[in-house]
PDB file of C-alpha atoms in Angstrom:
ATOM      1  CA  UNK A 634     206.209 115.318  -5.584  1.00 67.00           C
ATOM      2  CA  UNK A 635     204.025 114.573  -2.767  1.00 74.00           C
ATOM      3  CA  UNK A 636     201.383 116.320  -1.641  1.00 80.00           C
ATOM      4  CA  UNK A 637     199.666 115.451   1.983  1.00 81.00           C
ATOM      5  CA  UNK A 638     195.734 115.977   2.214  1.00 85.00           C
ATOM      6  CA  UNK A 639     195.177 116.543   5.281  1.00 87.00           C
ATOM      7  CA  UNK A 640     191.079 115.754   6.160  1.00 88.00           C
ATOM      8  CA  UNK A 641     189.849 116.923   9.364  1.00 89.00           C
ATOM      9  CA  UNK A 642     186.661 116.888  11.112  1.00 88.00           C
ATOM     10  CA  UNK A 643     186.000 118.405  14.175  1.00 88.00           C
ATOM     11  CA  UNK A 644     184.015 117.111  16.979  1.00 88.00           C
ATOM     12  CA  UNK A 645     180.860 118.287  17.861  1.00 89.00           C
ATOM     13  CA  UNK A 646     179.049 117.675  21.744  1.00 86.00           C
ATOM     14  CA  UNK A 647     175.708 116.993  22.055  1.00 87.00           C
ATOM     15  CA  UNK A 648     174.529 117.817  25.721  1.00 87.00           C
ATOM     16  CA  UNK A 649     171.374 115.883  26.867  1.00 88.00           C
ATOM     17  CA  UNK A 650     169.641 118.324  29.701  1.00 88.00           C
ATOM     18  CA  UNK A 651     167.250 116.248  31.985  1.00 89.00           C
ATOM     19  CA  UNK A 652     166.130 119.534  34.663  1.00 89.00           C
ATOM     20  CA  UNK A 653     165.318 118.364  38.271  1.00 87.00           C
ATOM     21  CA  UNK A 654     161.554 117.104  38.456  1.00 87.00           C
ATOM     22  CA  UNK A 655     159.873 117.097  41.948  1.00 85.00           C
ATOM     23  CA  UNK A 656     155.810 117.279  42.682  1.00 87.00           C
ATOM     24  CA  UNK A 657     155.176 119.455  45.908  1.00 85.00           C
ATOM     25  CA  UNK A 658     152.622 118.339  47.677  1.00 86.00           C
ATOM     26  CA  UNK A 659     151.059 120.838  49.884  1.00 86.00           C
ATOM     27  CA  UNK A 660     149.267 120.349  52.886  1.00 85.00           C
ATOM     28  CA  UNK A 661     147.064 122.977  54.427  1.00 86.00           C
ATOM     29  CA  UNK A 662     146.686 124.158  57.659  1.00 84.00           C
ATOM     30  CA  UNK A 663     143.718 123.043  59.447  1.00 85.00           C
ATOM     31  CA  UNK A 664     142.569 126.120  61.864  1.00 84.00           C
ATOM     32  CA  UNK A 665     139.121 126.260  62.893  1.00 86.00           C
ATOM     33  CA  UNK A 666     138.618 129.869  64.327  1.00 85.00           C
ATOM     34  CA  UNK A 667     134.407 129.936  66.699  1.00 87.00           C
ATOM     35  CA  UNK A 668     133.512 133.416  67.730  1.00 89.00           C
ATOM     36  CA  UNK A 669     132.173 133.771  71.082  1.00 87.00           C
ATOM     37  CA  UNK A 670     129.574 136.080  71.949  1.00 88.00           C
ATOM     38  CA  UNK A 671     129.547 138.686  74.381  1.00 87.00           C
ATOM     39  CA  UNK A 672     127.226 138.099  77.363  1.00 89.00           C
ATOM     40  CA  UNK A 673     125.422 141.225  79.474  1.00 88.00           C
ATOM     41  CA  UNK A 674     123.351 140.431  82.016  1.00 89.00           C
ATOM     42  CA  UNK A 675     121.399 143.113  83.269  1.00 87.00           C
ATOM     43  CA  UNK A 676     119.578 142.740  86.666  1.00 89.00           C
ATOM     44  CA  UNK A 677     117.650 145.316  88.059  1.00 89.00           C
ATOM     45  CA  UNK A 678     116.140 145.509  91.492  1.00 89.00           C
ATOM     46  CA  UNK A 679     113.084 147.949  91.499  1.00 89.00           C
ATOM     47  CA  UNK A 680     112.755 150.597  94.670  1.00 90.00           C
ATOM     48  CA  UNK A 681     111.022 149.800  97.403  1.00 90.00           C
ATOM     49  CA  UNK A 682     109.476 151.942  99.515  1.00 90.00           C
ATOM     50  CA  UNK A 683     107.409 150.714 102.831  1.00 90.00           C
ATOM     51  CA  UNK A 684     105.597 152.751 104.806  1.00 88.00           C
ATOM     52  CA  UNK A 685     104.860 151.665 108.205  1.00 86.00           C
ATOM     53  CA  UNK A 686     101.279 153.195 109.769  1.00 83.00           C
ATOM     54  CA  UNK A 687     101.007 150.899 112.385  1.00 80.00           C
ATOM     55  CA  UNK A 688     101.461 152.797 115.409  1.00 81.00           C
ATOM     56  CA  UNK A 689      99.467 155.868 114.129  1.00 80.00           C
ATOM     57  CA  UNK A 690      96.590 153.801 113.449  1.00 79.00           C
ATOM     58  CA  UNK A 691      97.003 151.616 116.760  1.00 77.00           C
ATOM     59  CA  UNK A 692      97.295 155.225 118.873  1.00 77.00           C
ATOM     60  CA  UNK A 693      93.684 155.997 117.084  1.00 75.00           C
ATOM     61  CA  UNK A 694      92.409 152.534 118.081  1.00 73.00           C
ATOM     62  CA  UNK A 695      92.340 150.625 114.573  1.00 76.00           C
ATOM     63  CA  UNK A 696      94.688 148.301 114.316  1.00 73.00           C
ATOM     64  CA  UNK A 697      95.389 144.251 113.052  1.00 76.00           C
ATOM     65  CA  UNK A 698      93.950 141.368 115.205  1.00 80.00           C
ATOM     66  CA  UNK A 699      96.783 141.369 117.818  1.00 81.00           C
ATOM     67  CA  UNK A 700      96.704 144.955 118.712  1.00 79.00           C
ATOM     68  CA  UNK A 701      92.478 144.497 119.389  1.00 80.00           C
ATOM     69  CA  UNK A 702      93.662 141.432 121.141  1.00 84.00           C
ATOM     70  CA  UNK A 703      95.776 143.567 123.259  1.00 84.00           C
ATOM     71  CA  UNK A 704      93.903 146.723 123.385  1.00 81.00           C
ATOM     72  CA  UNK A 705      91.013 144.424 125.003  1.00 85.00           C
ATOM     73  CA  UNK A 706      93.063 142.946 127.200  1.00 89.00           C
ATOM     74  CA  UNK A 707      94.654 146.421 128.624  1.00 88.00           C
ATOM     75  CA  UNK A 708      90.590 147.480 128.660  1.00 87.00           C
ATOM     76  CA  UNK A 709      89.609 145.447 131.084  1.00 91.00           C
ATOM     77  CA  UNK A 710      92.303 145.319 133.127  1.00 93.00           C
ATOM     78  CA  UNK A 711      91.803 149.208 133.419  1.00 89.00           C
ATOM     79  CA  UNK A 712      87.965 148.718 133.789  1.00 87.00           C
ATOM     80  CA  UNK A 713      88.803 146.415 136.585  1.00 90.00           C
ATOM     81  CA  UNK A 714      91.284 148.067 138.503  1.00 90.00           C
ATOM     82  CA  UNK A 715      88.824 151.326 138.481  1.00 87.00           C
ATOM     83  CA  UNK A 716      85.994 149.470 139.424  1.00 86.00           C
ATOM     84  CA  UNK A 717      88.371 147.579 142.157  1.00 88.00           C
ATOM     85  CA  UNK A 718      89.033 151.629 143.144  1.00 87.00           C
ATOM     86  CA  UNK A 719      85.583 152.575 143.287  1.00 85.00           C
ATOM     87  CA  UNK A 720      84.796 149.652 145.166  1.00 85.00           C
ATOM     88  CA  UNK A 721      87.674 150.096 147.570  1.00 86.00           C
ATOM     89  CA  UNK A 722      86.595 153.871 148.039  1.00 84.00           C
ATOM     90  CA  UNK A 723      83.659 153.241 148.879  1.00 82.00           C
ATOM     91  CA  UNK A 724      84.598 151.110 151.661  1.00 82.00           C
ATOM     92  CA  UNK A 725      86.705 153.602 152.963  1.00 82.00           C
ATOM     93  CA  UNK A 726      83.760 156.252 152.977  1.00 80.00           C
ATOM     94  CA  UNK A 727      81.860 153.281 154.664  1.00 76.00           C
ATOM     95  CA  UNK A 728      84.108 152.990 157.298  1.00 78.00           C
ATOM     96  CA  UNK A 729      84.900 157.274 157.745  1.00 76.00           C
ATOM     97  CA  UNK A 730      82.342 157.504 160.749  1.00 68.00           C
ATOM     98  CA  UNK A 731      83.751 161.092 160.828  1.00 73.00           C
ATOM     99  CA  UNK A 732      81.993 161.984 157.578  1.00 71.00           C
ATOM    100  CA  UNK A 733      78.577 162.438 158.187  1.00 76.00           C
ATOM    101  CA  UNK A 734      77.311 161.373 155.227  1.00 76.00           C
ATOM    102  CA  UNK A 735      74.481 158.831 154.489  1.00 78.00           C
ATOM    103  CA  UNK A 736      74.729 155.212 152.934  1.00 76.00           C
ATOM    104  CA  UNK A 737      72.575 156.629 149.779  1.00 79.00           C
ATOM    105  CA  UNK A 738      74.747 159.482 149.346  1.00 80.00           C
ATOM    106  CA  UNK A 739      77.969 157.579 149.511  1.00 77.00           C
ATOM    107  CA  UNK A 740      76.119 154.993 146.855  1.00 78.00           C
ATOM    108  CA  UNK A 741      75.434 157.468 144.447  1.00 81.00           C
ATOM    109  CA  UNK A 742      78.715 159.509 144.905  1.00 79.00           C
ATOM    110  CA  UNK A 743      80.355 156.180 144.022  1.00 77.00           C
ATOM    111  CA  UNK A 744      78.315 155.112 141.506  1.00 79.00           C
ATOM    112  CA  UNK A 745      78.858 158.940 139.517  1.00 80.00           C
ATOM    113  CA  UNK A 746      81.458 158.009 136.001  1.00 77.00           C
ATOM    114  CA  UNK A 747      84.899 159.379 137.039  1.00 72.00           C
ATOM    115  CA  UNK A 748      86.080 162.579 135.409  1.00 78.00           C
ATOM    116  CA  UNK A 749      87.381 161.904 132.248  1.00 77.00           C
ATOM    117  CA  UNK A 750      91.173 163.864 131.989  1.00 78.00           C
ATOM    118  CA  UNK A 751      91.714 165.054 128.577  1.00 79.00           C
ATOM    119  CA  UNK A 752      95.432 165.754 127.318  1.00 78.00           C
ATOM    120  CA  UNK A 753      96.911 166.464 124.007  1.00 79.00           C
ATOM    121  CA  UNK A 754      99.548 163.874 123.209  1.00 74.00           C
ATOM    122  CA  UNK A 755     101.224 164.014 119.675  1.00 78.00           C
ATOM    123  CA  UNK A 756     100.933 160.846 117.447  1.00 75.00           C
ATOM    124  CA  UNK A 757     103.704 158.824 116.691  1.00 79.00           C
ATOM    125  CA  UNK A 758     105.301 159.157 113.410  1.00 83.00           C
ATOM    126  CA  UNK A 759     104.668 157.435 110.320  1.00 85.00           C
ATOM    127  CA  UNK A 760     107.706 155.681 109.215  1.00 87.00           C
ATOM    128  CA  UNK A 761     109.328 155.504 105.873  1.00 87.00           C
ATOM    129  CA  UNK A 762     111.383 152.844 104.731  1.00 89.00           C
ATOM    130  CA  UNK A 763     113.159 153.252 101.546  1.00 88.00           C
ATOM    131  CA  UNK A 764     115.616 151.563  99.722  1.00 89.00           C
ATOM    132  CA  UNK A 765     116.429 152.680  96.165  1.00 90.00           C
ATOM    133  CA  UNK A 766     116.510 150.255  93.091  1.00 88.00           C
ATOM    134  CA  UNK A 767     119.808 148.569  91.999  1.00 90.00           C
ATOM    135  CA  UNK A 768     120.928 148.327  88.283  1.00 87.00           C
ATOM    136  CA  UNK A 769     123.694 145.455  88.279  1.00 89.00           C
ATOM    137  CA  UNK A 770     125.499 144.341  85.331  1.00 87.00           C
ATOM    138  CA  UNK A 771     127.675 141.668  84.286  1.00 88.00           C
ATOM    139  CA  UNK A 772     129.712 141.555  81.264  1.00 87.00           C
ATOM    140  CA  UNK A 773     131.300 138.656  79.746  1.00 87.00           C
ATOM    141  CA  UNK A 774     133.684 140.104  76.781  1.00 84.00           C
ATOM    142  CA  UNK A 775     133.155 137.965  73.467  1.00 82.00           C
ATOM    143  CA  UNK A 776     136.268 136.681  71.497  1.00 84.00           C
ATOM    144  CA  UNK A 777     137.364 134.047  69.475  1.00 85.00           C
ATOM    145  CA  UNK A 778     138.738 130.842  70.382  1.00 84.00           C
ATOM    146  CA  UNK A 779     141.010 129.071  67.867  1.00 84.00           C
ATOM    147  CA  UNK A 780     142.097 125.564  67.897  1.00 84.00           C
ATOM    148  CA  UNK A 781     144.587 124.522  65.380  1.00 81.00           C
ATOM    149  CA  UNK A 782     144.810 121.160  64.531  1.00 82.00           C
ATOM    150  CA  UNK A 783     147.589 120.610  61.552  1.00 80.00           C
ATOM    151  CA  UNK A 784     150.008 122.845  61.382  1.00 81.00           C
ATOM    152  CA  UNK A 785     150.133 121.813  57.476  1.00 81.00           C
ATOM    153  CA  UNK A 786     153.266 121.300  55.586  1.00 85.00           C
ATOM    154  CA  UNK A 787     155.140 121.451  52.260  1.00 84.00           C
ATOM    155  CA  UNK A 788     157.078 117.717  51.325  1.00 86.00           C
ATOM    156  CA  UNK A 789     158.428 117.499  48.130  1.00 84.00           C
ATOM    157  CA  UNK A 790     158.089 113.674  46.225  1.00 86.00           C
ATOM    158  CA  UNK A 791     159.155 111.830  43.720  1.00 86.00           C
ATOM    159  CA  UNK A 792     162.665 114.041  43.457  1.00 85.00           C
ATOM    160  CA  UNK A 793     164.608 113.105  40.466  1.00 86.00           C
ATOM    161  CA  UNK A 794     168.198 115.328  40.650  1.00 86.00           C
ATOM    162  CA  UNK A 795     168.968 117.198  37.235  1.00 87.00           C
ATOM    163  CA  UNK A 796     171.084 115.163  34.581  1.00 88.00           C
ATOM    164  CA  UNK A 797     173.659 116.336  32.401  1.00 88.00           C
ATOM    165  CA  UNK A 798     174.749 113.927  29.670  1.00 90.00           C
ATOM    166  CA  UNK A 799     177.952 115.095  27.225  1.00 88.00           C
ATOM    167  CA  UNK A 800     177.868 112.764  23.645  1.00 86.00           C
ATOM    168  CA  UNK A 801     179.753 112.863  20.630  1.00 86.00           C
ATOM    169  CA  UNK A 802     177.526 114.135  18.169  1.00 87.00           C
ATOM    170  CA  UNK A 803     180.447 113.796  15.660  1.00 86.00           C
ATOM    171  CA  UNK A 804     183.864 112.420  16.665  1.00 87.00           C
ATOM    172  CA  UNK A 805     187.097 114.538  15.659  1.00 87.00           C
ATOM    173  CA  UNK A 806     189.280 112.406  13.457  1.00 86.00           C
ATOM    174  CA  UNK A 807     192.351 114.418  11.420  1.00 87.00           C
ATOM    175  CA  UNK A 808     193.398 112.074   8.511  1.00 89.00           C
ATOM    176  CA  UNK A 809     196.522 112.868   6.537  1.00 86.00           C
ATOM    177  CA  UNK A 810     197.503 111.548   3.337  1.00 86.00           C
ATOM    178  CA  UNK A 811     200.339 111.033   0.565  1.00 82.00           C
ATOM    179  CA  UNK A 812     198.881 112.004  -2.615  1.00 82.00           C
ATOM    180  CA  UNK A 813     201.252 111.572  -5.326  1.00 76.00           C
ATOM    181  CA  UNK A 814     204.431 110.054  -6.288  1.00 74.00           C
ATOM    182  CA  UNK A 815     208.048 110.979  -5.150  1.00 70.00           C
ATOM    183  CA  UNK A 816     209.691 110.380  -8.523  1.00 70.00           C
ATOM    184  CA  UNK A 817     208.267 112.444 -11.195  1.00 65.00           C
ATOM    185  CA  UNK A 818     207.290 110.032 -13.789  1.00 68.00           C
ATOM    186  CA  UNK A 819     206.410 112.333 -16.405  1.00 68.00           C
ATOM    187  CA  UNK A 820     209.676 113.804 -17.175  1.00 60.00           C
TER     188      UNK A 820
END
């Protein structure tokens, strides 16, 4: 009788996993950010207030070098045209033979100070000048100013793409064999 061993071995896979390898290199940004201030600038005018005398005090007689100047001037000329008056006058009674009236009397009648006139005039006003102070400002509004330089970045290097290797471990072989005899050799 024969008889068949059969011997079998069955295969085994080895799997050799190399993952994906990559180094990132990241870059950063490079923002600077600078605050700017805000700016007020105040400017203030103060009040000013003139007052203005002048022709009170030159109606009284006090006044700055021009008005004497002038005041002089207008003197004199009225001095002289009332002494030109007087003088002229007494001509005229001079020459009035009606008028019965002596050379010493018309002498002293002309020499006699004129009547002063008195009147009541009102004085001229002082004036006021005013102009009222000022408060200006300017604003400049602060912020920030931002400059960016790099926008930065992400690159990947040295990339190596994942691996999968398949291996026998242990092949698969089936062996078979005749064991025994096919005549029966004991009988």
């Amino acid at each position: 009788m024969i008889d068949l061993q059969i011997h079998r071995q069955p295969a085994q896979l080895g799997l050799d996993l190399k993952k994906a390898s990559y180094d990132l290199n990241i870059r950063k940004a490079e923002v600077s950010v600078q605050q700017k201030e805000a700016e007020i600038d105040l400017q203030r005018t103060y009040p000013d207030v003139q007052v203005d005398t002048s022709a009170v005090r030159q109606s009284l007689g006090y006044g700055g070098p021009e008005f004497r100047a002038f005041a002089f001037a207008d003197e004199a000329e009225s001095s002289y045209l009332a002494n030109l008056e007087r003088t002229v006058q007494t001509g005229y009674a001079f020459a009035d033979t009606s008028n019965q009236a002596t050379i010493p009397e018309i002498v002293i009648r002309s020499m006699e100070p004129p009547e002063k006139q008195l009147a009541v005039v009102p004085l001229p006003s002082i004036q006021m000048i005013g102009q009222p102070g000022t408060l200006e400002l300017r604003a400049q509004l602060g912020g920030t100013d931002t400059q960016l330089e790099d926008w930065g970045g992400v690159r990947i290097e040295d990339f190596s793409l994942p691996l999968m290797k398949v291996y026998w471990e242990q092949e698969p072989y089936l062996k078979i064999k005749a064991v025994g005899q096919m005549f029966d050799v004991k009988k």
